[in-house]
């Protein structure tokens, strides 16, 4: 075991408070019930902090505050340039506190400090900066109507947005949701996942410091069935934006019908990553590793079905297995760690359960295939990076989302077979293609039914590029200009001349 980095004193301050309170109407308050829950350090199972446990009563307070801030407050009425300035200040504050936020995220989620420092925190700041740039460019149009009238459109904010997010990229997902919502002038009730509430709460402090008025962003930590469900049902909330499992996404789709909320869903995936024999093999191995072991595989677009052209299959699988077994696993705060623990005991049980399912189905782990209980890791939720061969596309491990460091390598014959097998899933979030043949790359990119296709790369993101699902991976596009459609209504205005 190596030596973990020295914790920033501000991290200590944050986790050691007797209760980490929730943010409602610009104030830090306890739950109406007085209840708290523990968030756990997944590297050793210890309690990291106690957090106010929001439920329906707190969601109601938050929704009313957000409604007031929307109906009467300055945020939607502010000169665009002022809103832009506040979002830019927020981006600066996230960078200024980057070290602290990275450590907090690593402690709460488990992911390595390399990832939180180089990906989560800078990309969260970058997302707010990107949407700050949109504030004064969200415009309507004038329409060529009957000349007896002047007809134009206004792009107006949707209103109060309920934003429910997952635990795999806590701060980054909060920025994907809040960035466009705030840029368009909406107000928000944000619920972080119960496993990882800390960075969203710290972000709440930074939002106030940046000058976001009280009530514009309310952060209510709590459980899905209580706080989350209350957000989905609340009549004062106009829109739901959700990132999480397909199962919960479907429940939200059903539940939101009563109040006809606008809904956007970013759900699960079982993404094909397709390697042709004519690919740059060294690059493809690296891409396959990043595609599935980045963030311990707790990534909705992870390339978990790795299709390798049959003549290359065996050699590719064993090279990949060797590389996977050499990845450094340990607590995320330890220098050089590439694969941290899974987020929770529940997730550990789920992933190890799938390892058993895979073995029973006849798949063979070339490496991994079990929990990692090496000295020092026994109490944490570590699963060894696992490479399965002998997998058929109709096996459960090839069809169901595992959400852990587990990849299935499957052979394919030719282009048609790759597309057929690649598309044989209910999901459609992302895909990868590895080939030196440009025409083939274009054909596959069109033939695969998924919201993102990476060619000779994987897991590349930019705030300017849209992200979202086909099929049961959800609907609506986050990031880029497309997210503005989720957070605005179009009003048509007629004037008689
Ligand atoms: P996972 O199964 O990976 O934990 P979930 O889809 O259960 O993912 O959780 C994603 C987010 O959805 C979390 O913030 C969780 O609290 C919330 N959630 C879970 N169940 C519900 C529900 N019934 N209604 C609203 N939100 C929910």
Short mmCIF file of C-alpha atoms and ligand atoms in Angstrom, two decimals:
data_model
loop_
_atom_site.label_atom_id
_atom_site.label_comp_id
_atom_site.label_asym_id
_atom_site.label_seq_id
_atom_site.Cartn_x
_atom_site.Cartn_y
_atom_site.Cartn_z
CA UNK A 1 0.00 0.00 0.00
CA UNK A 2 1.25 3.45 -0.86
CA UNK A 3 0.79 6.61 1.19
CA UNK A 4 -2.38 8.57 0.56
CA UNK A 5 -2.10 12.27 -0.27
CA UNK A 6 -2.35 14.87 2.47
CA UNK A 7 -5.97 16.03 2.77
CA UNK A 8 -6.72 19.68 2.19
CA UNK A 9 -7.85 21.26 5.54
CA UNK A 10 -11.04 22.46 3.86
CA UNK A 11 -11.99 18.83 3.16
CA UNK A 12 -11.75 18.08 6.87
CA UNK A 13 -13.96 21.06 7.68
CA UNK A 14 -16.52 19.82 5.21
CA UNK A 15 -16.77 16.18 6.26
CA UNK A 16 -16.44 16.70 10.02
CA UNK A 17 -19.51 18.92 10.50
CA UNK A 18 -21.98 17.14 12.82
CA UNK A 19 -24.58 17.43 10.03
CA UNK A 20 -23.95 18.51 6.45
CA UNK A 21 -27.09 20.57 5.94
CA UNK A 22 -29.18 21.00 2.80
CA UNK A 23 -29.60 24.21 0.83
CA UNK A 24 -33.11 25.67 0.66
CA UNK A 25 -33.87 29.26 -0.29
CA UNK A 26 -30.26 30.34 0.20
CA UNK A 27 -30.06 28.93 3.73
CA UNK A 28 -28.39 25.82 5.13
CA UNK A 29 -31.02 23.87 7.01
CA UNK A 30 -31.58 20.49 8.62
CA UNK A 31 -34.22 18.09 7.32
CA UNK A 32 -37.74 18.92 8.53
CA UNK A 33 -37.78 15.43 10.07
CA UNK A 34 -34.38 16.02 11.74
CA UNK A 35 -33.14 12.80 10.13
CA UNK A 36 -29.61 12.32 8.82
CA UNK A 37 -27.91 9.60 6.80
CA UNK A 38 -24.31 8.49 6.44
CA UNK A 39 -22.23 8.76 3.31
CA UNK A 40 -19.49 6.16 3.26
CA UNK A 41 -15.89 6.09 2.05
CA UNK A 42 -15.96 3.15 -0.37
CA UNK A 43 -12.21 2.57 -0.04
CA UNK A 44 -12.66 1.24 3.53
CA UNK A 45 -16.38 1.26 4.33
CA UNK A 46 -15.99 3.90 7.06
CA UNK A 47 -18.52 6.69 7.65
CA UNK A 48 -17.30 9.80 5.87
CA UNK A 49 -19.93 12.36 6.82
CA UNK A 50 -23.48 12.70 8.11
CA UNK A 51 -25.87 14.44 5.82
CA UNK A 52 -29.36 15.89 6.30
CA UNK A 53 -31.87 13.41 4.89
CA UNK A 54 -34.38 15.25 2.75
CA UNK A 55 -37.83 13.82 2.10
CA UNK A 56 -41.18 15.02 0.73
CA UNK A 57 -41.48 17.87 3.27
CA UNK A 58 -38.04 19.25 2.33
CA UNK A 59 -38.72 18.85 -1.39
CA UNK A 60 -41.90 20.85 -0.85
CA UNK A 61 -39.97 23.66 0.89
CA UNK A 62 -37.37 23.60 -1.88
CA UNK A 63 -39.95 23.55 -4.69
CA UNK A 64 -41.79 26.52 -3.16
CA UNK A 65 -38.52 28.46 -2.82
CA UNK A 66 -37.57 27.66 -6.42
CA UNK A 67 -41.07 28.64 -7.61
CA UNK A 68 -40.87 32.00 -5.79
CA UNK A 69 -37.37 32.60 -7.16
CA UNK A 70 -38.69 31.89 -10.64
CA UNK A 71 -41.99 33.80 -10.44
CA UNK A 72 -40.78 36.81 -8.49
CA UNK A 73 -36.98 36.73 -8.19
CA UNK A 74 -34.28 38.41 -10.23
CA UNK A 75 -32.75 35.35 -11.90
CA UNK A 76 -34.98 34.94 -14.99
CA UNK A 77 -35.27 38.75 -15.31
CA UNK A 78 -31.60 39.61 -14.95
CA UNK A 79 -29.74 41.22 -17.82
CA UNK A 80 -28.12 38.28 -19.64
CA UNK A 81 -24.66 39.72 -19.20
CA UNK A 82 -25.07 39.60 -15.41
CA UNK A 83 -26.16 35.96 -15.43
CA UNK A 84 -23.20 35.20 -17.66
CA UNK A 85 -20.85 36.89 -15.21
CA UNK A 86 -22.17 34.86 -12.27
CA UNK A 87 -21.75 31.57 -14.15
CA UNK A 88 -18.19 32.56 -15.13
CA UNK A 89 -17.43 33.39 -11.50
CA UNK A 90 -18.78 29.99 -10.51
CA UNK A 91 -16.47 28.28 -13.02
CA UNK A 92 -13.53 30.23 -11.58
CA UNK A 93 -14.49 29.24 -8.02
CA UNK A 94 -14.67 25.55 -8.99
CA UNK A 95 -11.14 25.79 -10.38
CA UNK A 96 -9.89 27.76 -7.38
CA UNK A 97 -11.20 25.03 -5.07
CA UNK A 98 -10.27 22.27 -7.50
CA UNK A 99 -7.92 20.41 -5.18
CA UNK A 100 -10.49 20.34 -2.38
CA UNK A 101 -13.33 19.28 -4.70
CA UNK A 102 -11.20 16.55 -6.29
CA UNK A 103 -10.34 15.10 -2.87
CA UNK A 104 -13.92 15.31 -1.67
CA UNK A 105 -15.15 13.53 -4.80
CA UNK A 106 -12.53 10.80 -4.49
CA UNK A 107 -13.41 10.24 -0.82
CA UNK A 108 -17.14 10.06 -1.46
CA UNK A 109 -17.22 8.15 -4.77
CA UNK A 110 -14.00 6.15 -4.61
CA UNK A 111 -12.67 7.08 -8.05
CA UNK A 112 -8.99 7.90 -8.37
CA UNK A 113 -7.60 11.34 -7.65
CA UNK A 114 -6.05 11.29 -11.13
CA UNK A 115 -9.56 11.18 -12.59
CA UNK A 116 -11.20 13.71 -10.29
CA UNK A 117 -8.27 16.11 -10.72
CA UNK A 118 -7.94 15.79 -14.48
CA UNK A 119 -11.48 15.02 -15.60
CA UNK A 120 -14.36 15.64 -13.19
CA UNK A 121 -13.41 18.99 -11.73
CA UNK A 122 -11.97 20.77 -14.80
CA UNK A 123 -14.82 19.50 -16.98
CA UNK A 124 -17.39 20.71 -14.43
CA UNK A 125 -15.81 24.19 -14.49
CA UNK A 126 -15.64 24.02 -18.30
CA UNK A 127 -19.34 23.13 -18.56
CA UNK A 128 -20.40 26.18 -16.54
CA UNK A 129 -18.07 28.35 -18.63
CA UNK A 130 -19.48 26.93 -21.86
CA UNK A 131 -23.08 27.67 -20.81
CA UNK A 132 -22.10 31.12 -19.53
CA UNK A 133 -21.21 31.77 -23.16
CA UNK A 134 -24.74 30.84 -24.27
CA UNK A 135 -26.61 33.18 -21.92
CA UNK A 136 -26.75 36.12 -24.33
CA UNK A 137 -27.12 33.96 -27.45
CA UNK A 138 -30.41 32.20 -26.64
CA UNK A 139 -32.66 33.98 -29.10
CA UNK A 140 -36.00 33.64 -30.84
CA UNK A 141 -36.79 34.42 -34.48
CA UNK A 142 -39.01 36.66 -36.56
CA UNK A 143 -41.32 34.74 -38.89
CA UNK A 144 -42.50 35.61 -42.42
CA UNK A 145 -46.20 35.75 -41.50
CA UNK A 146 -49.08 37.68 -43.09
CA UNK A 147 -47.76 41.29 -43.38
CA UNK A 148 -50.80 42.52 -41.46
CA UNK A 149 -49.06 41.08 -38.40
CA UNK A 150 -45.63 40.93 -36.86
CA UNK A 151 -44.88 37.46 -35.53
CA UNK A 152 -41.86 36.57 -33.46
CA UNK A 153 -40.82 33.91 -30.96
CA UNK A 154 -39.39 34.20 -27.48
CA UNK A 155 -37.24 31.46 -25.92
CA UNK A 156 -38.31 31.45 -22.30
CA UNK A 157 -37.09 29.33 -19.40
CA UNK A 158 -39.22 26.27 -18.60
CA UNK A 159 -39.57 27.22 -14.92
CA UNK A 160 -38.66 25.09 -11.91
CA UNK A 161 -36.48 22.11 -12.85
CA UNK A 162 -36.18 18.99 -10.71
CA UNK A 163 -32.76 17.52 -11.38
CA UNK A 164 -32.02 14.03 -10.08
CA UNK A 165 -28.52 12.71 -10.63
CA UNK A 166 -26.47 9.55 -10.29
CA UNK A 167 -23.40 8.81 -8.17
CA UNK A 168 -20.82 8.00 -10.86
CA UNK A 169 -19.84 11.60 -11.76
CA UNK A 170 -21.44 13.59 -8.95
CA UNK A 171 -20.05 17.09 -9.56
CA UNK A 172 -19.75 16.72 -13.32
CA UNK A 173 -23.36 15.57 -13.72
CA UNK A 174 -24.49 18.45 -11.51
CA UNK A 175 -22.72 20.83 -13.92
CA UNK A 176 -24.31 19.16 -16.98
CA UNK A 177 -27.71 19.75 -15.39
CA UNK A 178 -27.24 23.14 -13.73
CA UNK A 179 -25.17 24.77 -16.51
CA UNK A 180 -27.88 24.88 -19.21
CA UNK A 181 -30.77 25.23 -16.69
CA UNK A 182 -29.23 28.34 -15.14
CA UNK A 183 -28.04 29.81 -18.44
CA UNK A 184 -31.66 29.75 -19.67
CA UNK A 185 -32.95 31.44 -16.49
CA UNK A 186 -34.59 28.47 -14.75
CA UNK A 187 -34.59 27.69 -11.05
CA UNK A 188 -33.73 24.26 -9.68
CA UNK A 189 -34.29 21.62 -7.03
CA UNK A 190 -31.23 19.37 -7.32
CA UNK A 191 -31.05 15.95 -5.70
CA UNK A 192 -27.61 14.34 -5.62
CA UNK A 193 -27.44 10.55 -5.28
CA UNK A 194 -27.60 9.29 -1.70
CA UNK A 195 -24.21 7.57 -2.14
CA UNK A 196 -22.39 10.81 -3.12
CA UNK A 197 -24.01 14.00 -1.83
CA UNK A 198 -20.89 15.92 -0.76
CA UNK A 199 -19.62 17.76 -3.84
CA UNK A 200 -23.14 18.92 -4.78
CA UNK A 201 -23.46 20.43 -1.29
CA UNK A 202 -20.05 22.10 -1.58
CA UNK A 203 -21.14 23.35 -5.01
CA UNK A 204 -24.17 24.89 -3.27
CA UNK A 205 -21.80 27.03 -1.18
CA UNK A 206 -19.89 28.09 -4.29
CA UNK A 207 -23.13 28.96 -6.13
CA UNK A 208 -24.06 31.37 -3.34
CA UNK A 209 -20.53 32.78 -3.25
CA UNK A 210 -20.66 33.36 -7.02
CA UNK A 211 -23.82 35.45 -6.57
CA UNK A 212 -26.60 33.05 -7.56
CA UNK A 213 -29.64 34.49 -5.70
CA UNK A 214 -31.35 32.57 -2.87
CA UNK A 215 -33.88 29.96 -4.02
CA UNK A 216 -32.47 29.67 -7.55
CA UNK A 217 -30.62 26.44 -6.74
CA UNK A 218 -31.83 24.28 -3.86
CA UNK A 219 -29.86 21.15 -3.03
CA UNK A 220 -31.84 18.40 -1.28
CA UNK A 221 -29.88 15.23 -0.50
CA UNK A 222 -31.90 12.12 0.26
CA UNK A 223 -33.07 8.75 -1.03
CA UNK A 224 -34.65 8.09 -4.40
CA UNK A 225 -37.92 6.56 -3.20
CA UNK A 226 -38.57 9.50 -0.85
CA UNK A 227 -36.88 12.76 -1.94
CA UNK A 228 -36.50 11.72 -5.60
CA UNK A 229 -40.08 10.51 -5.97
CA UNK A 230 -41.38 13.67 -4.26
CA UNK A 231 -39.56 15.82 -6.85
CA UNK A 232 -41.11 13.83 -9.69
CA UNK A 233 -44.62 14.25 -8.24
CA UNK A 234 -44.44 17.87 -7.08
CA UNK A 235 -47.01 20.07 -8.87
CA UNK A 236 -44.86 23.23 -8.67
CA UNK A 237 -42.01 21.58 -10.60
CA UNK A 238 -42.22 21.95 -14.40
CA UNK A 239 -39.46 19.70 -15.64
CA UNK A 240 -37.47 16.65 -14.61
CA UNK A 241 -33.94 15.98 -15.80
CA UNK A 242 -32.71 12.58 -14.68
CA UNK A 243 -29.48 10.61 -14.94
CA UNK A 244 -29.58 7.07 -13.60
CA UNK A 245 -30.72 3.55 -14.26
CA UNK A 246 -33.15 2.63 -17.04
CA UNK A 247 -35.45 1.03 -14.47
CA UNK A 248 -35.81 4.24 -12.45
CA UNK A 249 -36.00 6.28 -15.68
CA UNK A 250 -39.05 4.27 -16.72
CA UNK A 251 -40.65 4.80 -13.29
CA UNK A 252 -40.05 8.56 -13.62
CA UNK A 253 -41.53 8.55 -17.12
CA UNK A 254 -44.70 6.93 -15.71
CA UNK A 255 -44.88 9.03 -12.52
CA UNK A 256 -44.43 12.35 -14.29
CA UNK A 257 -47.50 11.77 -16.46
CA UNK A 258 -49.90 13.06 -13.80
CA UNK A 259 -48.38 16.53 -13.87
CA UNK A 260 -47.26 16.31 -17.53
CA UNK A 261 -43.77 17.48 -16.72
CA UNK A 262 -41.21 17.93 -19.42
CA UNK A 263 -38.81 15.02 -18.94
CA UNK A 264 -35.31 14.25 -20.16
CA UNK A 265 -33.68 10.93 -19.31
CA UNK A 266 -30.05 9.87 -19.56
CA UNK A 267 -30.10 6.16 -18.73
CA UNK A 268 -28.08 2.99 -19.02
CA UNK A 269 -26.09 1.45 -21.83
CA UNK A 270 -24.42 -1.70 -23.08
CA UNK A 271 -22.23 -0.07 -25.66
CA UNK A 272 -20.49 -2.01 -28.44
CA UNK A 273 -16.83 -1.22 -28.98
CA UNK A 274 -15.93 -2.75 -32.36
CA UNK A 275 -12.33 -3.57 -33.31
CA UNK A 276 -11.63 -4.51 -36.94
CA UNK A 277 -8.55 -6.51 -37.89
CA UNK A 278 -7.26 -3.50 -39.87
CA UNK A 279 -7.17 -1.24 -36.77
CA UNK A 280 -4.06 0.16 -35.09
CA UNK A 281 -4.04 -2.67 -32.55
CA UNK A 282 -1.93 -0.97 -29.90
CA UNK A 283 -4.25 2.05 -29.92
CA UNK A 284 -7.32 -0.19 -29.92
CA UNK A 285 -6.10 -2.05 -26.81
CA UNK A 286 -5.57 1.27 -25.03
CA UNK A 287 -8.99 2.44 -26.19
CA UNK A 288 -10.66 -0.77 -25.03
CA UNK A 289 -9.04 -0.35 -21.59
CA UNK A 290 -10.18 3.27 -21.26
CA UNK A 291 -13.52 2.29 -22.72
CA UNK A 292 -14.32 -0.07 -19.90
CA UNK A 293 -12.08 0.51 -16.89
CA UNK A 294 -12.25 4.30 -16.74
CA UNK A 295 -14.08 5.22 -13.52
CA UNK A 296 -14.11 1.50 -12.51
CA UNK A 297 -16.53 0.86 -15.36
CA UNK A 298 -19.17 2.88 -13.53
CA UNK A 299 -19.90 4.76 -16.73
CA UNK A 300 -23.21 4.60 -18.61
CA UNK A 301 -21.45 4.65 -22.00
CA UNK A 302 -18.70 2.14 -21.08
CA UNK A 303 -17.67 -0.11 -24.00
CA UNK A 304 -18.70 -3.29 -22.21
CA UNK A 305 -19.34 -5.40 -25.32
CA UNK A 306 -15.98 -5.52 -27.01
CA UNK A 307 -16.45 -7.00 -30.48
CA UNK A 308 -13.16 -8.13 -32.03
CA UNK A 309 -12.93 -9.44 -35.61
CA UNK A 310 -12.58 -13.23 -35.36
CA UNK A 311 -9.04 -13.62 -36.72
CA UNK A 312 -7.77 -11.10 -34.14
CA UNK A 313 -10.02 -12.16 -31.27
CA UNK A 314 -7.80 -14.50 -29.20
CA UNK A 315 -4.65 -12.44 -29.43
CA UNK A 316 -6.50 -9.19 -28.66
CA UNK A 317 -8.31 -10.70 -25.67
CA UNK A 318 -5.09 -11.98 -24.09
CA UNK A 319 -3.23 -8.67 -24.69
CA UNK A 320 -6.13 -6.81 -23.12
CA UNK A 321 -6.26 -9.19 -20.16
CA UNK A 322 -2.55 -8.70 -19.54
CA UNK A 323 -2.91 -4.91 -19.63
CA UNK A 324 -5.98 -5.06 -17.35
CA UNK A 325 -4.20 -7.22 -14.77
CA UNK A 326 -1.38 -4.65 -14.66
CA UNK A 327 -3.64 -1.75 -13.72
CA UNK A 328 -2.98 -0.38 -10.26
CA UNK A 329 -5.95 -0.85 -7.95
CA UNK A 330 -6.31 0.77 -4.57
CA UNK A 331 -7.88 3.66 -2.63
CA UNK A 332 -8.43 6.60 -4.96
CA UNK A 333 -6.31 8.93 -2.81
CA UNK A 334 -3.21 6.79 -3.29
CA UNK A 335 -0.86 8.16 -5.94
CA UNK A 336 -0.86 6.27 -9.23
CA UNK A 337 -4.08 4.33 -8.57
CA UNK A 338 -5.97 3.70 -11.81
CA UNK A 339 -8.90 1.61 -10.58
CA UNK A 340 -10.56 2.55 -7.29
CA UNK A 341 -13.31 0.81 -5.31
CA UNK A 342 -16.92 0.61 -6.47
CA UNK A 343 -19.16 3.23 -4.94
CA UNK A 344 -21.04 1.11 -2.40
CA UNK A 345 -21.51 -2.29 -0.83
CA UNK A 346 -24.70 -2.65 -2.89
CA UNK A 347 -22.79 -2.00 -6.11
CA UNK A 348 -20.10 -4.49 -5.03
CA UNK A 349 -22.80 -7.14 -4.53
CA UNK A 350 -24.36 -6.33 -7.89
CA UNK A 351 -21.08 -6.56 -9.81
CA UNK A 352 -19.79 -9.69 -8.08
CA UNK A 353 -23.25 -11.20 -8.63
CA UNK A 354 -22.82 -10.64 -12.38
CA UNK A 355 -19.35 -12.21 -12.24
CA UNK A 356 -21.02 -15.38 -10.94
CA UNK A 357 -23.80 -15.16 -13.53
CA UNK A 358 -21.16 -14.88 -16.28
CA UNK A 359 -19.24 -17.92 -15.04
CA UNK A 360 -22.47 -19.94 -14.78
CA UNK A 361 -23.40 -18.93 -18.32
CA UNK A 362 -20.11 -20.43 -19.46
CA UNK A 363 -17.99 -17.28 -19.90
CA UNK A 364 -14.34 -17.48 -18.85
CA UNK A 365 -12.52 -14.71 -16.99
CA UNK A 366 -9.05 -14.34 -18.55
CA UNK A 367 -8.20 -12.04 -15.68
CA UNK A 368 -10.07 -10.83 -12.58
CA UNK A 369 -13.47 -12.40 -12.09
CA UNK A 370 -13.56 -11.72 -8.36
CA UNK A 371 -13.48 -9.19 -5.56
CA UNK A 372 -10.05 -7.80 -4.67
CA UNK A 373 -9.28 -8.41 -1.01
CA UNK A 374 -5.51 -7.88 -1.16
CA UNK A 375 -3.94 -6.65 2.11
CA UNK A 376 -5.27 -3.16 2.86
CA UNK A 377 -8.24 -3.49 0.50
CA UNK A 378 -10.31 -6.01 2.50
CA UNK A 379 -12.80 -3.49 3.84
CA UNK A 380 -13.22 -1.60 0.56
CA UNK A 381 -15.51 -2.39 -2.35
CA UNK A 382 -12.85 -3.43 -4.86
CA UNK A 383 -13.48 -5.67 -7.87
CA UNK A 384 -10.55 -6.77 -10.01
CA UNK A 385 -10.61 -5.55 -13.62
CA UNK A 386 -12.21 -8.47 -15.43
CA UNK A 387 -11.97 -9.64 -19.04
CA UNK A 388 -14.49 -12.36 -20.03
CA UNK A 389 -14.17 -14.47 -23.16
CA UNK A 390 -16.47 -17.22 -24.37
CA UNK A 391 -19.35 -14.78 -24.27
CA UNK A 392 -22.34 -14.89 -26.60
CA UNK A 393 -24.28 -11.72 -27.29
CA UNK A 394 -27.48 -13.23 -25.85
CA UNK A 395 -25.96 -14.01 -22.44
CA UNK A 396 -27.08 -11.89 -19.50
CA UNK A 397 -23.58 -10.46 -18.99
CA UNK A 398 -23.69 -9.22 -22.60
CA UNK A 399 -27.19 -7.75 -22.40
CA UNK A 400 -27.58 -6.32 -18.88
CA UNK A 401 -25.75 -3.30 -17.55
CA UNK A 402 -23.19 -4.41 -14.94
CA UNK A 403 -21.74 -0.98 -14.11
CA UNK A 404 -18.37 -2.26 -12.94
CA UNK A 405 -14.90 -3.08 -14.32
CA UNK A 406 -16.09 -5.99 -16.44
CA UNK A 407 -15.76 -6.40 -20.20
CA UNK A 408 -17.03 -9.19 -22.46
CA UNK A 409 -14.94 -9.90 -25.54
CA UNK A 410 -17.01 -11.29 -28.41
CA UNK A 411 -15.95 -12.33 -31.92
CA UNK A 412 -17.55 -11.04 -35.13
CA UNK A 413 -17.15 -12.06 -38.77
CA UNK A 414 -17.51 -8.99 -40.95
CA UNK A 415 -18.98 -5.50 -41.11
CA UNK A 416 -22.61 -6.66 -41.32
CA UNK A 417 -22.18 -9.03 -38.42
CA UNK A 418 -20.56 -6.27 -36.30
CA UNK A 419 -23.47 -3.91 -36.94
CA UNK A 420 -26.08 -6.63 -36.36
CA UNK A 421 -24.55 -7.77 -33.05
CA UNK A 422 -23.68 -4.20 -32.02
CA UNK A 423 -27.31 -3.13 -32.45
CA UNK A 424 -28.71 -6.26 -30.77
CA UNK A 425 -29.47 -4.58 -27.45
CA UNK A 426 -32.28 -2.51 -25.95
CA UNK A 427 -29.76 0.22 -25.27
CA UNK A 428 -28.36 2.86 -27.63
CA UNK A 429 -26.13 5.23 -25.73
CA UNK A 430 -22.72 4.99 -27.39
CA UNK A 431 -20.40 2.88 -29.54
CA UNK A 432 -16.75 2.71 -30.60
CA UNK A 433 -15.20 1.67 -33.91
CA UNK A 434 -11.53 0.91 -34.53
CA UNK A 435 -10.35 0.74 -38.15
CA UNK A 436 -7.95 2.48 -40.52
CA UNK A 437 -10.55 2.32 -43.31
CA UNK A 438 -12.24 5.74 -43.34
CA UNK A 439 -15.20 4.65 -45.48
CA UNK A 440 -15.91 1.70 -43.21
CA UNK A 441 -15.73 3.99 -40.17
CA UNK A 442 -18.35 6.28 -41.73
CA UNK A 443 -20.62 3.37 -42.67
CA UNK A 444 -20.51 1.93 -39.15
CA UNK A 445 -21.00 5.34 -37.52
CA UNK A 446 -24.27 5.67 -39.47
CA UNK A 447 -25.43 2.09 -39.03
CA UNK A 448 -25.07 1.93 -35.25
CA UNK A 449 -28.15 3.16 -33.41
CA UNK A 450 -26.59 5.14 -30.58
CA UNK A 451 -26.35 8.77 -29.47
CA UNK A 452 -22.54 8.91 -29.67
CA UNK A 453 -20.08 7.03 -31.89
CA UNK A 454 -16.36 7.29 -31.26
CA UNK A 455 -14.01 6.37 -34.12
CA UNK A 456 -10.46 5.37 -33.11
CA UNK A 457 -11.06 6.87 -29.66
CA UNK A 458 -13.40 6.28 -26.72
CA UNK A 459 -14.97 8.23 -23.83
CA UNK A 460 -14.11 11.61 -25.33
CA UNK A 461 -16.34 14.43 -24.10
CA UNK A 462 -16.69 18.13 -24.62
CA UNK A 463 -19.26 20.57 -23.26
CA UNK A 464 -19.94 21.58 -26.88
CA UNK A 465 -20.83 18.05 -28.03
CA UNK A 466 -24.32 16.60 -27.36
CA UNK A 467 -24.71 13.44 -25.32
CA UNK A 468 -27.75 11.20 -24.88
CA UNK A 469 -29.44 7.98 -25.84
CA UNK A 470 -31.32 6.21 -28.58
CA UNK A 471 -33.77 3.44 -27.66
CA UNK A 472 -33.98 2.58 -23.95
CA UNK A 473 -30.91 4.65 -23.11
CA UNK A 474 -33.24 7.61 -22.73
CA UNK A 475 -34.26 10.74 -24.59
CA UNK A 476 -33.17 14.35 -24.82
CA UNK A 477 -29.64 15.56 -25.45
CA UNK A 478 -27.47 17.12 -22.77
CA UNK A 479 -24.47 19.33 -23.46
CA UNK A 480 -23.93 21.46 -26.55
CA UNK A 481 -26.62 23.74 -27.91
CA UNK A 482 -29.12 20.86 -27.79
CA UNK A 483 -29.42 21.07 -23.99
CA UNK A 484 -30.91 24.55 -24.41
CA UNK A 485 -33.96 22.91 -25.99
CA UNK A 486 -34.53 20.96 -22.77
CA UNK A 487 -34.57 24.12 -20.68
CA UNK A 488 -36.59 26.55 -22.81
CA UNK A 489 -40.18 26.89 -24.02
CA UNK A 490 -40.93 28.61 -27.33
CA UNK A 491 -43.57 31.33 -27.25
CA UNK A 492 -45.08 32.71 -30.45
CA UNK A 493 -46.16 36.39 -30.20
CA UNK A 494 -48.47 38.08 -32.75
CA UNK A 495 -48.83 41.84 -33.11
CA UNK A 496 -51.45 43.40 -35.38
CA UNK A 497 -49.79 46.16 -37.35
P1 LIG B 1 -28.35 3.18 -9.24
O1 LIG B 1 -29.27 1.99 -9.35
O2 LIG B 1 -27.16 3.07 -10.08
O3 LIG B 1 -28.07 3.63 -7.84
P2 LIG B 1 -30.60 4.89 -9.63
O4 LIG B 1 -31.26 5.04 -10.95
O5 LIG B 1 -31.27 4.07 -8.59
O6 LIG B 1 -29.15 4.37 -9.92
O7 LIG B 1 -30.31 6.31 -8.99
C1 LIG B 1 -30.06 7.49 -9.70
C2 LIG B 1 -30.72 8.63 -8.98
O8 LIG B 1 -32.13 8.44 -8.98
C3 LIG B 1 -30.33 8.79 -7.52
O9 LIG B 1 -30.27 10.17 -7.19
C4 LIG B 1 -31.50 8.13 -6.80
O10 LIG B 1 -31.68 8.60 -5.49
C5 LIG B 1 -32.66 8.54 -7.67
N1 LIG B 1 -33.84 7.67 -7.58
C6 LIG B 1 -33.90 6.34 -7.31
N2 LIG B 1 -35.17 5.91 -7.31
C7 LIG B 1 -35.95 6.98 -7.60
C8 LIG B 1 -37.37 7.19 -7.77
N3 LIG B 1 -38.23 6.19 -7.62
N4 LIG B 1 -37.81 8.43 -8.09
C9 LIG B 1 -36.93 9.43 -8.26
N5 LIG B 1 -35.61 9.31 -8.11
C10 LIG B 1 -35.10 8.11 -7.79
#
